């Protein structure tokens, strides 16, 4: 039995008829960009999030950089972000010419809020919180710090659709929540798509104008914007998926509860959930000191895994110009060497999960453990 780390085809098959009906409906409508599907999705997603506005965009990266752009954050400004994130979080900052200031993660793989204050300078303009792997970050101290130092607060919710902290949705704690609907995300489209949510009328309007060449009225361009529109087909398909998001999250949660209960190998450190936080289990990420050996062992048994992420942004070639060397962020770098995402997807069968658990529990057996 071959088991892949993710199976997007299963998520499609679960609601195949609904997706196909919607796709045909949009194709036959004759209207493909910025129409009723986008409007309806924006309303439905804003309502789901408990936010006043949602503006659909072309990708999660666009949501991030356009967020900082409309907040006026750019050259000479610093933005605080966790070191162990997907590189797009950092690009959202640097595309605007601003400088990322990295903070080490805590034991929940999210920003260590106790290490933020020491990084705040006169140039600090914002904190970018990433709710990595689907678990909400420690928002209480982050919100307090943003207030105390008058900083903007932006959330990268590309992995946290529906995750809460103290009962409040991620994406609604600060100025802007940025979402990706890349196909593998918990709320995935069938191509690239993204959005921002906000409670601020002006921010929503600015993003709406920016995504469409900076024009509010056709051919009347107020700013040099971008073409970052969510298309009708993706919006329609997202509406179908959004209607099932709660049951999809429930299914992932019960798969992960089983992993938590049944993986008992002392060589494998299971994910922990912070008090007050919920996770929507974008990934099930274990830590293992013998990670690379474990990957090889699982490969031999035809179980695929992924590392999220093997090279931390500060050590990537793209960010050599920041001048950071190995050893600059020891915890982030250690995590890059020991994290591993094991197979997890909607539609995972009991048999598939049995096999993954069995193999994980047998790893390193016979070594006197
Ligand atoms: C996927 C992802 C993004 C980027 O989203 P795209 O839609 O692929 O541009 C940004 N941040 C995080 C944490 C992500 O996982």
XYZ file of C-alpha atoms and ligand atoms in Angstrom:
384
model
C 0.000 0.000 0.000
C 1.449 3.330 -1.125
C 0.492 6.287 1.035
C 1.074 9.854 -0.100
C 1.504 12.761 2.299
C -1.579 14.425 0.823
C -4.428 13.357 -1.470
C -6.270 16.310 -2.947
C -8.202 14.001 -5.266
C -10.001 12.552 -2.233
C -11.193 16.004 -1.176
C -12.565 16.528 -4.674
C -14.304 13.155 -4.823
C -16.141 13.797 -1.556
C -18.245 16.534 -3.191
C -17.565 15.814 -6.856
C -21.117 16.398 -8.096
C -21.402 19.760 -6.356
C -18.028 20.921 -7.695
C -18.856 19.827 -11.225
C -22.299 21.461 -11.142
C -20.796 24.733 -9.919
C -17.988 24.682 -12.494
C -20.466 24.190 -15.337
C -22.718 26.891 -13.979
C -19.845 29.400 -13.952
C -18.558 28.339 -17.377
C -22.018 28.752 -18.855
C -22.638 32.098 -17.162
C -20.387 34.032 -19.539
C -18.926 36.077 -16.625
C -15.475 35.054 -15.392
C -13.790 37.792 -13.370
C -15.211 39.828 -10.446
C -18.848 38.858 -10.571
C -21.542 37.375 -8.379
C -19.573 34.296 -7.303
C -16.756 36.465 -5.961
C -19.233 38.781 -4.249
C -21.073 35.867 -2.667
C -17.868 34.138 -1.574
C -16.585 37.364 -0.012
C -19.825 37.758 1.937
C -19.905 34.137 3.037
C -16.252 34.019 4.065
C -16.498 37.328 5.957
C -19.487 35.928 7.806
C -17.699 32.650 8.525
C -14.730 34.597 9.898
C -16.869 37.015 11.883
C -15.194 39.884 10.023
C -16.836 42.926 8.472
C -15.113 42.588 5.091
C -13.468 39.994 2.894
C -11.708 40.923 -0.337
C -10.843 38.105 -2.733
C -7.354 38.111 -4.268
C -5.278 35.955 -6.590
C -3.081 34.230 -3.947
C -1.976 34.123 -0.350
C 1.287 35.864 -1.174
C -0.661 38.696 -2.797
C -2.826 38.954 0.322
C 0.332 39.393 2.418
C 2.206 41.944 0.332
C -0.891 43.944 -0.543
C -1.768 44.022 3.180
C 1.568 45.643 4.047
C 1.327 47.911 1.008
C -2.044 49.393 1.989
C -0.814 49.793 5.574
C 1.983 51.949 4.168
C 4.784 49.711 5.429
C 7.898 49.746 3.259
C 11.524 50.822 3.027
C 13.152 51.552 6.369
C 10.387 49.809 8.324
C 10.755 46.616 10.334
C 8.185 43.848 10.686
C 8.449 41.141 13.339
C 7.776 37.579 12.192
C 8.611 34.078 13.386
C 11.754 32.499 11.924
C 10.232 29.105 11.128
C 7.586 30.102 8.625
C 6.900 29.469 4.965
C 8.986 31.875 2.929
C 5.890 33.605 1.497
C 5.230 35.203 4.907
C 8.631 36.886 4.668
C 8.225 37.831 1.014
C 4.996 39.638 1.918
C 7.212 41.949 4.001
C 10.255 42.272 1.751
C 8.407 42.811 -1.555
C 7.509 46.187 -0.060
C 11.127 46.919 0.837
C 10.568 46.442 4.583
C 12.921 44.356 6.741
C 11.847 41.149 8.494
C 12.981 40.813 12.103
C 12.884 37.166 13.070
C 11.714 35.794 16.404
C 12.251 32.191 17.502
C 9.281 29.800 17.785
C 7.812 28.344 20.977
C 7.070 24.675 21.647
C 3.844 24.964 19.624
C 5.805 25.942 16.487
C 4.359 29.463 16.603
C 6.016 32.786 17.461
C 7.411 32.845 21.014
C 5.504 35.875 22.283
C 7.907 36.299 25.234
C 10.711 37.096 22.777
C 8.940 39.806 20.761
C 9.408 42.842 22.986
C 13.228 42.676 22.929
C 13.099 42.992 19.111
C 10.979 46.155 18.998
C 12.863 49.275 17.839
C 11.961 52.768 16.601
C 11.631 51.291 13.130
C 9.203 48.493 14.071
C 5.887 49.060 12.325
C 4.080 45.741 12.540
C 3.933 42.195 13.841
C 3.083 39.433 11.375
C 1.686 36.438 13.249
C 1.657 33.107 11.400
C -0.755 30.471 12.696
C 1.521 27.700 11.513
C 0.281 24.165 10.826
C -3.279 25.238 11.682
C -2.799 26.133 15.330
C -3.643 29.615 16.596
C -0.675 31.554 17.984
C -0.566 32.948 21.497
C -2.664 36.009 20.666
C -3.212 37.571 24.093
C 0.367 38.817 24.615
C 0.750 39.636 20.894
C -2.339 41.861 20.874
C -1.155 43.561 24.088
C 2.287 44.287 22.606
C 0.792 45.657 19.396
C -1.371 48.018 21.493
C 1.449 49.029 23.839
C 3.835 49.960 21.007
C 1.174 51.138 18.548
C 2.104 48.504 15.971
C 0.016 47.156 13.139
C -0.989 43.529 13.524
C -1.263 41.320 10.444
C -2.105 37.604 10.567
C -0.934 34.986 8.087
C -3.883 32.587 8.149
C -2.857 30.575 5.088
C -2.923 27.443 7.266
C -5.534 28.359 9.875
C -8.992 28.626 8.265
C -11.377 28.263 11.182
C -8.785 28.090 13.987
C -9.554 30.144 17.094
C -7.787 31.624 20.104
C -10.013 32.124 23.161
C -13.009 31.533 20.904
C -12.070 34.273 18.420
C -11.227 33.457 14.819
C -7.652 33.805 13.634
C -7.568 36.623 11.116
C -9.714 38.959 13.208
C -7.297 39.952 15.991
C -5.480 42.729 14.187
C -5.732 45.013 11.189
C -5.723 42.409 8.427
C -6.023 38.615 8.179
C -4.372 37.117 5.081
C -5.609 33.858 3.595
C -4.414 31.492 0.903
C -6.755 29.075 -0.833
C -3.974 27.171 -2.587
C -5.347 23.662 -3.341
C -3.601 21.928 -0.420
C -4.825 24.404 2.217
C -7.694 23.504 4.529
C -10.002 25.674 2.421
C -8.492 24.887 -0.946
C -9.479 26.061 -4.420
C -8.573 24.282 -7.664
C -5.849 26.693 -8.582
C -4.408 29.795 -6.939
C -6.617 32.027 -4.833
C -6.412 34.174 -1.702
C -8.199 36.867 0.306
C -7.877 39.341 3.132
C -10.379 39.909 5.908
C -10.624 43.093 7.955
C -13.023 45.055 10.126
C -11.683 48.367 8.793
C -13.759 49.968 5.995
C -10.848 51.996 4.625
C -8.461 49.014 4.475
C -11.086 46.921 2.698
C -11.714 49.652 0.164
C -7.977 50.239 -0.409
C -7.384 46.531 -1.064
C -10.413 46.374 -3.350
C -9.013 49.238 -5.414
C -5.439 47.948 -5.340
C -6.309 44.471 -6.650
C -7.843 45.952 -9.788
C -5.032 48.165 -11.147
C -5.730 50.737 -8.487
C -9.032 51.684 -10.050
C -12.303 52.207 -8.283
C -14.062 53.187 -11.453
C -12.929 51.721 -14.734
C -10.074 53.719 -16.329
C -9.871 56.053 -13.329
C -6.724 54.841 -11.588
C -6.019 56.243 -8.128
C -2.831 54.301 -7.353
C -0.379 52.009 -9.118
C -2.015 48.741 -8.173
C -1.820 45.117 -9.196
C -3.909 42.615 -11.067
C -4.787 40.315 -8.186
C -8.396 39.347 -8.718
C -10.048 36.197 -7.479
C -11.758 34.636 -10.488
C -15.369 33.495 -10.669
C -14.567 29.815 -11.141
C -12.343 29.597 -8.058
C -14.789 31.693 -6.028
C -17.675 29.402 -6.989
C -15.708 26.260 -6.127
C -14.580 27.845 -2.842
C -18.219 28.493 -1.928
C -18.909 24.782 -2.342
C -15.905 23.844 -0.170
C -16.703 26.499 2.445
C -20.134 24.940 2.854
C -18.403 21.747 3.970
C -15.425 23.232 5.819
C -16.737 22.412 9.260
C -17.209 18.724 8.491
C -13.830 18.620 6.720
C -12.135 20.108 9.795
C -13.973 17.647 12.034
C -12.726 14.740 9.974
C -9.121 15.983 10.123
C -9.455 16.519 13.855
C -10.576 12.965 14.483
C -7.749 11.609 12.298
C -5.273 13.651 14.356
C -6.802 12.610 17.665
C -6.169 9.055 16.619
C -2.530 9.857 15.775
C -2.123 11.551 19.164
C -3.532 8.541 20.983
C -1.920 5.735 19.044
C 1.561 6.943 18.115
C 3.488 5.849 21.178
C 7.076 5.680 19.939
C 9.338 7.606 22.346
C 11.551 8.654 19.400
C 8.629 10.682 18.026
C 7.511 13.912 19.706
C 3.858 14.624 19.035
C 2.374 18.084 18.483
C 1.047 19.913 21.549
C -1.963 22.195 21.663
C -1.808 25.443 23.586
C -4.442 26.169 26.205
C -7.012 28.545 24.722
C -5.974 27.729 21.160
C -7.672 25.474 18.661
C -5.999 23.892 15.687
C -7.564 22.954 12.378
C -4.689 20.556 11.678
C -3.398 21.914 8.413
C -0.547 19.462 8.969
C 0.246 16.857 11.600
C 3.844 17.801 12.381
C 6.006 15.616 14.569
C 9.507 16.357 15.818
C 12.143 13.620 15.633
C 15.881 13.962 16.309
C 16.471 11.151 13.812
C 14.180 12.766 11.235
C 16.151 12.021 8.082
C 16.538 8.387 9.073
C 12.784 8.240 9.753
C 11.998 9.656 6.289
C 14.152 6.962 4.701
C 12.546 4.242 6.839
C 9.028 5.413 5.888
C 10.009 5.708 2.217
C 11.069 2.079 2.211
C 7.541 1.264 3.383
C 6.010 3.505 0.679
C 4.825 6.154 3.121
C 5.438 9.676 1.842
C 6.165 12.625 4.126
C 6.986 16.323 3.674
C 9.219 18.696 5.626
C 7.551 22.025 6.409
C 10.143 23.588 5.988
C 13.681 22.294 5.411
C 15.376 25.693 4.901
C 14.343 28.541 7.179
C 13.827 31.799 5.239
C 16.820 33.578 6.828
C 19.154 30.882 5.431
C 17.577 30.689 1.972
C 19.487 32.001 -1.013
C 16.835 34.660 -1.583
C 17.621 36.250 1.795
C 21.408 36.128 1.744
C 21.258 39.915 1.529
C 19.978 40.055 5.103
C 23.426 38.801 6.103
C 22.232 36.170 8.583
C 24.417 33.113 9.084
C 23.769 29.629 10.370
C 23.425 29.828 14.151
C 21.551 33.152 14.048
C 18.265 31.447 15.016
C 19.204 28.193 16.774
C 15.666 27.031 17.645
C 14.318 27.781 14.172
C 17.277 25.936 12.644
C 16.847 22.967 14.967
C 13.143 22.752 14.034
C 14.093 22.717 10.336
C 16.179 19.623 11.074
C 13.575 17.714 13.094
C 10.054 18.543 11.862
C 8.156 16.108 9.681
C 4.581 16.198 8.350
C 3.116 12.711 8.229
C 0.260 11.729 5.866
C -2.961 13.591 6.628
C -5.845 14.412 4.333
C -9.606 14.362 4.097
C -10.753 10.971 2.947
C -7.828 9.122 4.582
C -8.963 5.545 5.205
C -8.717 3.671 8.478
C -6.511 1.115 6.779
C -4.106 3.800 5.545
C -3.877 5.326 8.981
C -3.424 1.906 10.635
C -0.384 1.307 8.454
C 1.183 4.725 9.123
C 0.719 4.291 12.886
C 2.092 0.752 12.849
C 5.213 1.767 10.912
C 5.828 4.832 13.080
C 5.564 2.744 16.223
C 8.018 0.176 14.878
C 10.666 2.759 13.970
C 13.852 2.128 15.965
C 12.478 -1.060 17.504
C 15.087 -3.641 18.417
C 17.486 -0.957 19.593
C 16.685 -1.773 23.199
C 14.033 0.935 23.579
C 0.642 28.758 1.456
C 1.165 29.824 2.341
C 1.337 31.134 1.903
C 1.225 31.542 0.455
O 0.032 31.287 -0.139
P -0.056 31.158 -1.748
O -1.509 31.162 -2.009
O 0.620 29.890 -2.115
O 0.628 32.352 -2.326
C 1.727 32.082 2.819
N 1.972 31.769 4.102
C 1.843 30.520 4.565
C 2.095 30.245 6.000
C 1.444 29.498 3.701
O 1.328 28.247 4.166
